[in-house]
Amino acid sequence: VGGMPPRKGRTPAKAKAEQDAPVTAMDVDAPAEVEEPDEPPASPAPVGTPWVPQVRRQHLELEVGVTRRAGGVVVGCATITCRPPPAGSGDVRLVMLHAHELMIDRVTIDDAPARVVRRGRVVVGDDGKDVAPEPSRSDPDPAAAKAEAESADPVACASAAADAASIETKLADGGECDELVLARRDAGTVASAPANATEIETDDAVADPPGTPARPDVVIKVWYAAGPAAGDALPAATAGMPGTGTGTQSGWSVPGAGALCSCVDDDGGCFLAAPGAAARPAAWFPCVDDGASLAHFSLGVTVDSGLVAVAPGVLTKTVEEEEAEEAEEPNEGDASGALTTFASKNSRDGSKKKRFAFSSGGVPTQAHTITLAVGDFAQKAIPVSAAAVSAFTAAAAAEERDAEREREKASKTNETGDDRNVKDSNDARLNAAESTAASATHRVYAPRSHETELELASSAVAAALREMEDYLGRAFPFPGGARFAFVPSDCAPGAGSRAPGVAGGVNGLIANALIGCGVVVLPIDALAHPRSANCSFRSRTVLAECAVRLVFGGFLEPASDQDAWLAEGLAGHLAGRCVVARAMGSDELRYRRALEAQAVVAADDGFFLPPLASKEARVWRGGRSVSGRRQSDGNSDKVSSEEKQTGPPPDSRRLNVPVSRPPRPLVPEVERLTRAKSIAVIGMLERKLGEAGMRKVLRKLACLQAKSPGAEALQERAAAAAKATRAAREKAKAAAEAASKTSETADEAANVSAKEKAAQCARELLRREREEARASHALAESPARFLRSVSFLTLCRQNATMTKNEMAAFSCRWIEASGCPRLTVGYTFRKSRRQELLFAIELDGCAASAAADRAAFRKNAKISVTVRVQEADLPPSDHAVSLSAHDRAYCLMPLQLVTKPKDRRTIARQQQAALDRQQRAIEEGGANPRSLDAAAAAEVLQWECPVQWVRVDPEGEWLAEVRVPVAQHGLEGMVTAQLTKERPADVAAQAAAVAYLKKRAEAGSTSATRALLQCAGDETVFCRVRADAAVALAVSARDGTQRANLAHTGVARAYRARRCDPKTGLPKPSNLGGKSMAEAVVDEGFLRALGAPRDPSSVSEGDPSRSLQWTTPLECVELLIDALNHFRADGDPMDGGSFVATALLSLGNTRPPTAASFAGAANAVARWAR
């Protein structure tokens, strides 16, 4: 950076001498004052539009350290190998990278000295000093802003603050602040491209004309430092930084905590994670932050020997400091020569160092997926399948061969004849084959103080990855396996901010999660408590979400902002299928999805939630822009006819360059509901395709076989190579078995022939595996790595019985539009010779929903909703009710029934018997007459109508609210029958039935109250539905009537039967380890129900003139107090914290009716607060 003196590379001898010198309080050695020869002054900087290179490879050689006082620091060298500029670029003199608050120490371009021309909005002069920017109309005047702030008018002060914030946001979103423009010191040409300007219409690279010789790559090296302690690591660089001691701010500030998150725990363990609060890769290493470009990344991370480094790729080598010192003295241009020696104060064994080398393994990735975690970790290895190990080995071997060819090519042009590169190549080649098989494992890292939780996390990760690989039919896509690193909460990525993948956490379950290229960094809050079942299920869900996002959203990234919903939807759907359904049952998954759909329907009014296929649906990686290009901010894809003839304007290429900018996260609630809507839409498609059909589609996506423009030939080649490998593997297996059987015979000639055939088949298999690896590597660099909604919907349509119009209408209604419709239904039985059920339905909703419905009907007029009718003693039958007349008030359709009409005399006798029973009960006075009205009407209707129940949209093909009239007689009996008799039971239908019965109970129906009480005690009903029924029963007990008294006394009686000792009346000791999780869920449901009833007629003691609005029945308050005061967990292997927390929450929602009960509740809460 301008104003920073250049630093030459240091030899190990010089580094050792500097290390022996006195260090600062931060234990970072300041660079020694070395007499450097005077360099010639820099030539005037060239002008023009800078060239944004397309990166082929990038290597990061880093030295990482953490201190308790100043925080973390990364000092390193980034070697960026760029493809030559595209044809038509001419002579390139300016190069642009992305860097955010980095301290640049030195820059070279093709080993020639280079300089910084512009950093952000600050221009660096030829003398290395910043050029004061001219005042702009958009820049606020500091004096005027200060005067407005000091004025007494609060409106002017607020307006000035809003204007400043708006300008700052606009600058950050524009990405100009993160630009780093470089040029050679002699202002010479960086690279040249053949003139072919007539073929340039976009910013994509244009191929050279045929016959043009291959041009060399451009190699850029940047020595830098990042992190809050970077100023102590490079004090010479800090001297020229603006804003240090002058009181003015111009350009970048002194590097802060945005690059890294670091901490030192109570045990002295050091931890660091990158990126930090800045939430982009340019904050901790210079790069080209282009989400649409793939590059091969490799890292060399040097840390204290007591620490462990976790980074993407295959861990190919681990070198101790003594082994590193044996190497020869590095060259002047070597990356390691300019690194400062960082000695951490908290090092376990003095100044010893360890270097971790990571290679990409042949799978390229984007810059924003490169993450780093360093700490005092305990680790647990999870072995992978043999097929994955062989694939990882082939990948590492292929990458080493490519690197060796590049080093040989470089050594031929090396005039000094230094053979150090050749020696390193041989060492790396020998080490890679040995270490790849060991590193091709999934690993879980956690602080040493959490080794018990580490065992649970490793088993959960192993189960999640195993289920995911079985479902997708392929091994984990990233070489080296998956790595999960748990760091302290203070060191969690995005702590105090909204980093990529952080907003809303993982489905709102945890606060922070950083997901990179095969690496997941999580806070220790995501670890499961070994004695808590609820915490274990929560941790399993979190780890499953993260594991799946490594594939969908990591390995397969969305192609544009309009495809971001697809990555999140597929990840959530696959996590539910692979982990939630397998570990907790399909009913649990169905129940969760039903609750999410209800929340989405209630919130999506056309304004609160954005359309899924829109730029406002920023749910991927916490609001990160997918492509990161300026063209996404406008409609720059359209090219006019004039531009096609004359070429684009000179400044048009600036509108299509990669941009480094912070993510713009949504409001957490909006993000959670948008993600839930994405998962719901994927579930709707799965119900149209079937589970097997959706699994086939996801397998094609994971294997990169979805139709992608520009990758068809590579996909065919990879599929053919995979098929040939499978055939060779079967042939080799058969030959090996034949050789083993032949060896038992006495014919020696047959034995030799069989062994030769087995060896030949083994060599053929090895050759086929190498060909498959090369084809897979080529396919991994193709456009098939990106998710596209069009390709996904086409695959779904091809695997389902859907026409193009049906799929177009589906996409238009649920993906491209917003607003959820409302289906208001009504039905009644018409007794006739044909036995019909008259069904009426109305489709309405908000204005956005109505517009989306009209657009969908224009694409497909044959839209219908399924109605399932259950007749007595018959299987259910589905009827398609057309909604083509959606512009009318109602669509009326008679549904033909199968059951034949009964004899009139038999029906009359059954009706009279029901009415006689009701009249006899009234005369005897044994029952409330009002409580028998609905029951008698339902019984009479049942004898007249053969329909037991009716369900609208039973498969959930509509993301809509289904309204059933609450006041209509007879429907309550149908809903109750459906709740208790439907087999196999649908959890979503049961939850909807409980919600309907709750409304009926609140309307005064005693039969609905009894049905809810029966459901809460029915062990055949799903546990969470039983808990909801208990809560619904208690919530309906708020009107002070006899029915309300029946409701809350029924809840109290059921709770006593479940939890209290019949002899003493006190709660039984906790026995969570001896009962199922379902019983614990029901117990907590009854605890919540005890705090819900309300008595509006109570009068407070001591002041009868002052009546409260409501109080809680005394019986319920006393039961909650006893649950807290007499809770005992002696001998219970499981933790009862969730039970106690539920009881405290329920007691906090009550209003004790007496002073004694109020004091008892306060004492119970205080007891647990201590």
PDB file of N, CA and C in Angstrom, residues 997-1047:
ATOM      1  N   LEU A 997     -60.657 -28.482  16.373  1.00  0.00           N
ATOM      2  CA  LEU A 997     -61.363 -28.783  17.609  1.00  0.00           C
ATOM      3  C   LEU A 997     -61.118 -27.711  18.672  1.00  0.00           C
ATOM      4  N   LYS A 998     -59.961 -27.092  18.650  1.00  0.00           N
ATOM      5  CA  LYS A 998     -59.697 -25.996  19.572  1.00  0.00           C
ATOM      6  C   LYS A 998     -60.655 -24.837  19.313  1.00  0.00           C
ATOM      7  N   LYS A 999     -60.862 -24.498  18.037  1.00  0.00           N
ATOM      8  CA  LYS A 999     -61.814 -23.430  17.717  1.00  0.00           C
ATOM      9  C   LYS A 999     -63.225 -23.812  18.132  1.00  0.00           C
ATOM     10  N   ARG A1000     -63.595 -25.072  17.930  1.00  0.00           N
ATOM     11  CA  ARG A1000     -64.917 -25.510  18.338  1.00  0.00           C
ATOM     12  C   ARG A1000     -65.078 -25.462  19.850  1.00  0.00           C
ATOM     13  N   ALA A1001     -64.032 -25.844  20.587  1.00  0.00           N
ATOM     14  CA  ALA A1001     -64.103 -25.785  22.043  1.00  0.00           C
ATOM     15  C   ALA A1001     -64.213 -24.349  22.535  1.00  0.00           C
ATOM     16  N   GLU A1002     -63.475 -23.445  21.917  1.00  0.00           N
ATOM     17  CA  GLU A1002     -63.580 -22.037  22.301  1.00  0.00           C
ATOM     18  C   GLU A1002     -64.953 -21.461  21.970  1.00  0.00           C
ATOM     19  N   ALA A1003     -65.617 -22.065  20.965  1.00  0.00           N
ATOM     20  CA  ALA A1003     -66.971 -21.622  20.626  1.00  0.00           C
ATOM     21  C   ALA A1003     -68.031 -22.195  21.542  1.00  0.00           C
ATOM     22  N   GLY A1004     -67.637 -23.089  22.469  1.00  0.00           N
ATOM     23  CA  GLY A1004     -68.577 -23.604  23.461  1.00  0.00           C
ATOM     24  C   GLY A1004     -68.969 -25.044  23.275  1.00  0.00           C
ATOM     25  N   SER A1005     -68.274 -25.817  22.479  1.00  0.00           N
ATOM     26  CA  SER A1005     -68.633 -27.210  22.244  1.00  0.00           C
ATOM     27  C   SER A1005     -68.003 -28.096  23.305  1.00  0.00           C
ATOM     28  N   THR A1006     -68.835 -28.780  24.052  1.00  0.00           N
ATOM     29  CA  THR A1006     -68.330 -29.704  25.057  1.00  0.00           C
ATOM     30  C   THR A1006     -67.794 -30.975  24.424  1.00  0.00           C
ATOM     31  N   SER A1007     -68.401 -31.412  23.344  1.00  0.00           N
ATOM     32  CA  SER A1007     -67.908 -32.621  22.671  1.00  0.00           C
ATOM     33  C   SER A1007     -66.508 -32.404  22.109  1.00  0.00           C
ATOM     34  N   ALA A1008     -66.203 -31.197  21.631  1.00  0.00           N
ATOM     35  CA  ALA A1008     -64.849 -30.911  21.168  1.00  0.00           C
ATOM     36  C   ALA A1008     -63.866 -30.948  22.330  1.00  0.00           C
ATOM     37  N   THR A1009     -64.296 -30.473  23.497  1.00  0.00           N
ATOM     38  CA  THR A1009     -63.433 -30.534  24.676  1.00  0.00           C
ATOM     39  C   THR A1009     -63.123 -31.973  25.040  1.00  0.00           C
ATOM     40  N   ARG A1010     -64.127 -32.812  25.011  1.00  0.00           N
ATOM     41  CA  ARG A1010     -63.908 -34.220  25.322  1.00  0.00           C
ATOM     42  C   ARG A1010     -63.036 -34.895  24.269  1.00  0.00           C
ATOM     43  N   ALA A1011     -63.203 -34.512  23.020  1.00  0.00           N
ATOM     44  CA  ALA A1011     -62.366 -35.097  21.977  1.00  0.00           C
ATOM     45  C   ALA A1011     -60.903 -34.716  22.169  1.00  0.00           C
ATOM     46  N   LEU A1012     -60.641 -33.470  22.549  1.00  0.00           N
ATOM     47  CA  LEU A1012     -59.255 -33.053  22.811  1.00  0.00           C
ATOM     48  C   LEU A1012     -58.680 -33.795  24.011  1.00  0.00           C
ATOM     49  N   LEU A1013     -59.495 -33.980  25.049  1.00  0.00           N
ATOM     50  CA  LEU A1013     -59.016 -34.698  26.230  1.00  0.00           C
ATOM     51  C   LEU A1013     -58.726 -36.157  25.897  1.00  0.00           C
ATOM     52  N   GLN A1014     -59.552 -36.754  25.052  1.00  0.00           N
ATOM     53  CA  GLN A1014     -59.305 -38.125  24.623  1.00  0.00           C
ATOM     54  C   GLN A1014     -58.051 -38.220  23.774  1.00  0.00           C
ATOM     55  N   CYS A1015     -57.835 -37.228  22.892  1.00  0.00           N
ATOM     56  CA  CYS A1015     -56.629 -37.234  22.053  1.00  0.00           C
ATOM     57  C   CYS A1015     -55.371 -37.087  22.895  1.00  0.00           C
ATOM     58  N   ALA A1016     -55.405 -36.250  23.919  1.00  0.00           N
ATOM     59  CA  ALA A1016     -54.220 -36.050  24.761  1.00  0.00           C
ATOM     60  C   ALA A1016     -53.824 -37.317  25.507  1.00  0.00           C
ATOM     61  N   GLY A1017     -54.778 -38.181  25.796  1.00  0.00           N
ATOM     62  CA  GLY A1017     -54.468 -39.414  26.512  1.00  0.00           C
ATOM     63  C   GLY A1017     -54.333 -40.634  25.636  1.00  0.00           C
ATOM     64  N   ASP A1018     -54.528 -40.494  24.328  1.00  0.00           N
ATOM     65  CA  ASP A1018     -54.446 -41.624  23.406  1.00  0.00           C
ATOM     66  C   ASP A1018     -52.990 -41.891  23.049  1.00  0.00           C
ATOM     67  N   GLU A1019     -52.474 -43.055  23.425  1.00  0.00           N
ATOM     68  CA  GLU A1019     -51.069 -43.370  23.182  1.00  0.00           C
ATOM     69  C   GLU A1019     -50.782 -43.713  21.726  1.00  0.00           C
ATOM     70  N   THR A1020     -51.812 -43.949  20.936  1.00  0.00           N
ATOM     71  CA  THR A1020     -51.588 -44.243  19.520  1.00  0.00           C
ATOM     72  C   THR A1020     -51.386 -42.983  18.686  1.00  0.00           C
ATOM     73  N   VAL A1021     -51.679 -41.807  19.259  1.00  0.00           N
ATOM     74  CA  VAL A1021     -51.509 -40.539  18.554  1.00  0.00           C
ATOM     75  C   VAL A1021     -50.068 -40.074  18.726  1.00  0.00           C
ATOM     76  N   PHE A1022     -49.543 -39.377  17.735  1.00  0.00           N
ATOM     77  CA  PHE A1022     -48.172 -38.876  17.781  1.00  0.00           C
ATOM     78  C   PHE A1022     -47.985 -37.974  18.997  1.00  0.00           C
ATOM     79  N   CYS A1023     -46.815 -38.065  19.616  1.00  0.00           N
ATOM     80  CA  CYS A1023     -46.586 -37.416  20.906  1.00  0.00           C
ATOM     81  C   CYS A1023     -46.759 -35.903  20.832  1.00  0.00           C
ATOM     82  N   ARG A1024     -46.279 -35.286  19.788  1.00  0.00           N
ATOM     83  CA  ARG A1024     -46.380 -33.827  19.713  1.00  0.00           C
ATOM     84  C   ARG A1024     -47.816 -33.387  19.448  1.00  0.00           C
ATOM     85  N   VAL A1025     -48.596 -34.195  18.759  1.00  0.00           N
ATOM     86  CA  VAL A1025     -50.013 -33.890  18.593  1.00  0.00           C
ATOM     87  C   VAL A1025     -50.733 -34.014  19.928  1.00  0.00           C
ATOM     88  N   ARG A1026     -50.362 -34.987  20.733  1.00  0.00           N
ATOM     89  CA  ARG A1026     -50.959 -35.116  22.072  1.00  0.00           C
ATOM     90  C   ARG A1026     -50.624 -33.904  22.937  1.00  0.00           C
ATOM     91  N   ALA A1027     -49.383 -33.444  22.863  1.00  0.00           N
ATOM     92  CA  ALA A1027     -49.006 -32.249  23.625  1.00  0.00           C
ATOM     93  C   ALA A1027     -49.786 -31.030  23.132  1.00  0.00           C
ATOM     94  N   ASP A1028     -49.949 -30.899  21.820  1.00  0.00           N
ATOM     95  CA  ASP A1028     -50.734 -29.779  21.288  1.00  0.00           C
ATOM     96  C   ASP A1028     -52.195 -29.877  21.719  1.00  0.00           C
ATOM     97  N   ALA A1029     -52.730 -31.086  21.780  1.00  0.00           N
ATOM     98  CA  ALA A1029     -54.118 -31.253  22.220  1.00  0.00           C
ATOM     99  C   ALA A1029     -54.285 -30.833  23.679  1.00  0.00           C
ATOM    100  N   ALA A1030     -53.321 -31.163  24.524  1.00  0.00           N
ATOM    101  CA  ALA A1030     -53.405 -30.739  25.926  1.00  0.00           C
ATOM    102  C   ALA A1030     -53.357 -29.224  26.047  1.00  0.00           C
ATOM    103  N   VAL A1031     -52.474 -28.583  25.295  1.00  0.00           N
ATOM    104  CA  VAL A1031     -52.389 -27.124  25.342  1.00  0.00           C
ATOM    105  C   VAL A1031     -53.659 -26.491  24.782  1.00  0.00           C
ATOM    106  N   ALA A1032     -54.175 -27.029  23.669  1.00  0.00           N
ATOM    107  CA  ALA A1032     -55.410 -26.500  23.096  1.00  0.00           C
ATOM    108  C   ALA A1032     -56.576 -26.662  24.050  1.00  0.00           C
ATOM    109  N   LEU A1033     -56.612 -27.767  24.765  1.00  0.00           N
ATOM    110  CA  LEU A1033     -57.672 -27.986  25.747  1.00  0.00           C
ATOM    111  C   LEU A1033     -57.605 -26.959  26.860  1.00  0.00           C
ATOM    112  N   ALA A1034     -56.395 -26.651  27.316  1.00  0.00           N
ATOM    113  CA  ALA A1034     -56.254 -25.673  28.397  1.00  0.00           C
ATOM    114  C   ALA A1034     -56.524 -24.257  27.916  1.00  0.00           C
ATOM    115  N   VAL A1035     -56.126 -23.929  26.691  1.00  0.00           N
ATOM    116  CA  VAL A1035     -56.348 -22.582  26.171  1.00  0.00           C
ATOM    117  C   VAL A1035     -57.840 -22.302  26.013  1.00  0.00           C
ATOM    118  N   SER A1036     -58.609 -23.332  25.699  1.00  0.00           N
ATOM    119  CA  SER A1036     -60.051 -23.134  25.539  1.00  0.00           C
ATOM    120  C   SER A1036     -60.774 -22.931  26.861  1.00  0.00           C
ATOM    121  N   ALA A1037     -60.109 -23.173  27.991  1.00  0.00           N
ATOM    122  CA  ALA A1037     -60.728 -23.026  29.318  1.00  0.00           C
ATOM    123  C   ALA A1037     -60.492 -21.622  29.844  1.00  0.00           C
ATOM    124  N   ARG A1038     -61.138 -20.636  29.211  1.00  0.00           N
ATOM    125  CA  ARG A1038     -60.897 -19.246  29.607  1.00  0.00           C
ATOM    126  C   ARG A1038     -62.177 -18.416  29.673  1.00  0.00           C
ATOM    127  N   ASP A1039     -63.334 -19.062  29.609  1.00  0.00           N
ATOM    128  CA  ASP A1039     -64.566 -18.290  29.638  1.00  0.00           C
ATOM    129  C   ASP A1039     -65.338 -18.440  30.939  1.00  0.00           C
ATOM    130  N   GLY A1040     -64.832 -19.224  31.889  1.00  0.00           N
ATOM    131  CA  GLY A1040     -65.470 -19.350  33.192  1.00  0.00           C
ATOM    132  C   GLY A1040     -66.722 -20.189  33.207  1.00  0.00           C
ATOM    133  N   THR A1041     -67.013 -20.932  32.149  1.00  0.00           N
ATOM    134  CA  THR A1041     -68.217 -21.742  32.090  1.00  0.00           C
ATOM    135  C   THR A1041     -67.942 -23.132  32.655  1.00  0.00           C
ATOM    136  N   GLN A1042     -69.028 -23.921  32.731  1.00  0.00           N
ATOM    137  CA  GLN A1042     -68.873 -25.282  33.197  1.00  0.00           C
ATOM    138  C   GLN A1042     -67.995 -26.095  32.250  1.00  0.00           C
ATOM    139  N   ARG A1043     -68.087 -25.792  30.936  1.00  0.00           N
ATOM    140  CA  ARG A1043     -67.228 -26.469  29.980  1.00  0.00           C
ATOM    141  C   ARG A1043     -65.769 -26.130  30.211  1.00  0.00           C
ATOM    142  N   ALA A1044     -65.467 -24.857  30.532  1.00  0.00           N
ATOM    143  CA  ALA A1044     -64.095 -24.470  30.841  1.00  0.00           C
ATOM    144  C   ALA A1044     -63.593 -25.168  32.096  1.00  0.00           C
ATOM    145  N   ASN A1045     -64.474 -25.323  33.081  1.00  0.00           N
ATOM    146  CA  ASN A1045     -64.084 -26.045  34.292  1.00  0.00           C
ATOM    147  C   ASN A1045     -63.782 -27.502  33.969  1.00  0.00           C
ATOM    148  N   LEU A1046     -64.582 -28.100  33.073  1.00  0.00           N
ATOM    149  CA  LEU A1046     -64.304 -29.469  32.642  1.00  0.00           C
ATOM    150  C   LEU A1046     -62.958 -29.558  31.945  1.00  0.00           C
ATOM    151  N   ALA A1047     -62.598 -28.546  31.167  1.00  0.00           N
ATOM    152  CA  ALA A1047     -61.346 -28.575  30.423  1.00  0.00           C
ATOM    153  C   ALA A1047     -60.142 -28.523  31.353  1.00  0.00           C
TER     154      ALA A1047
END
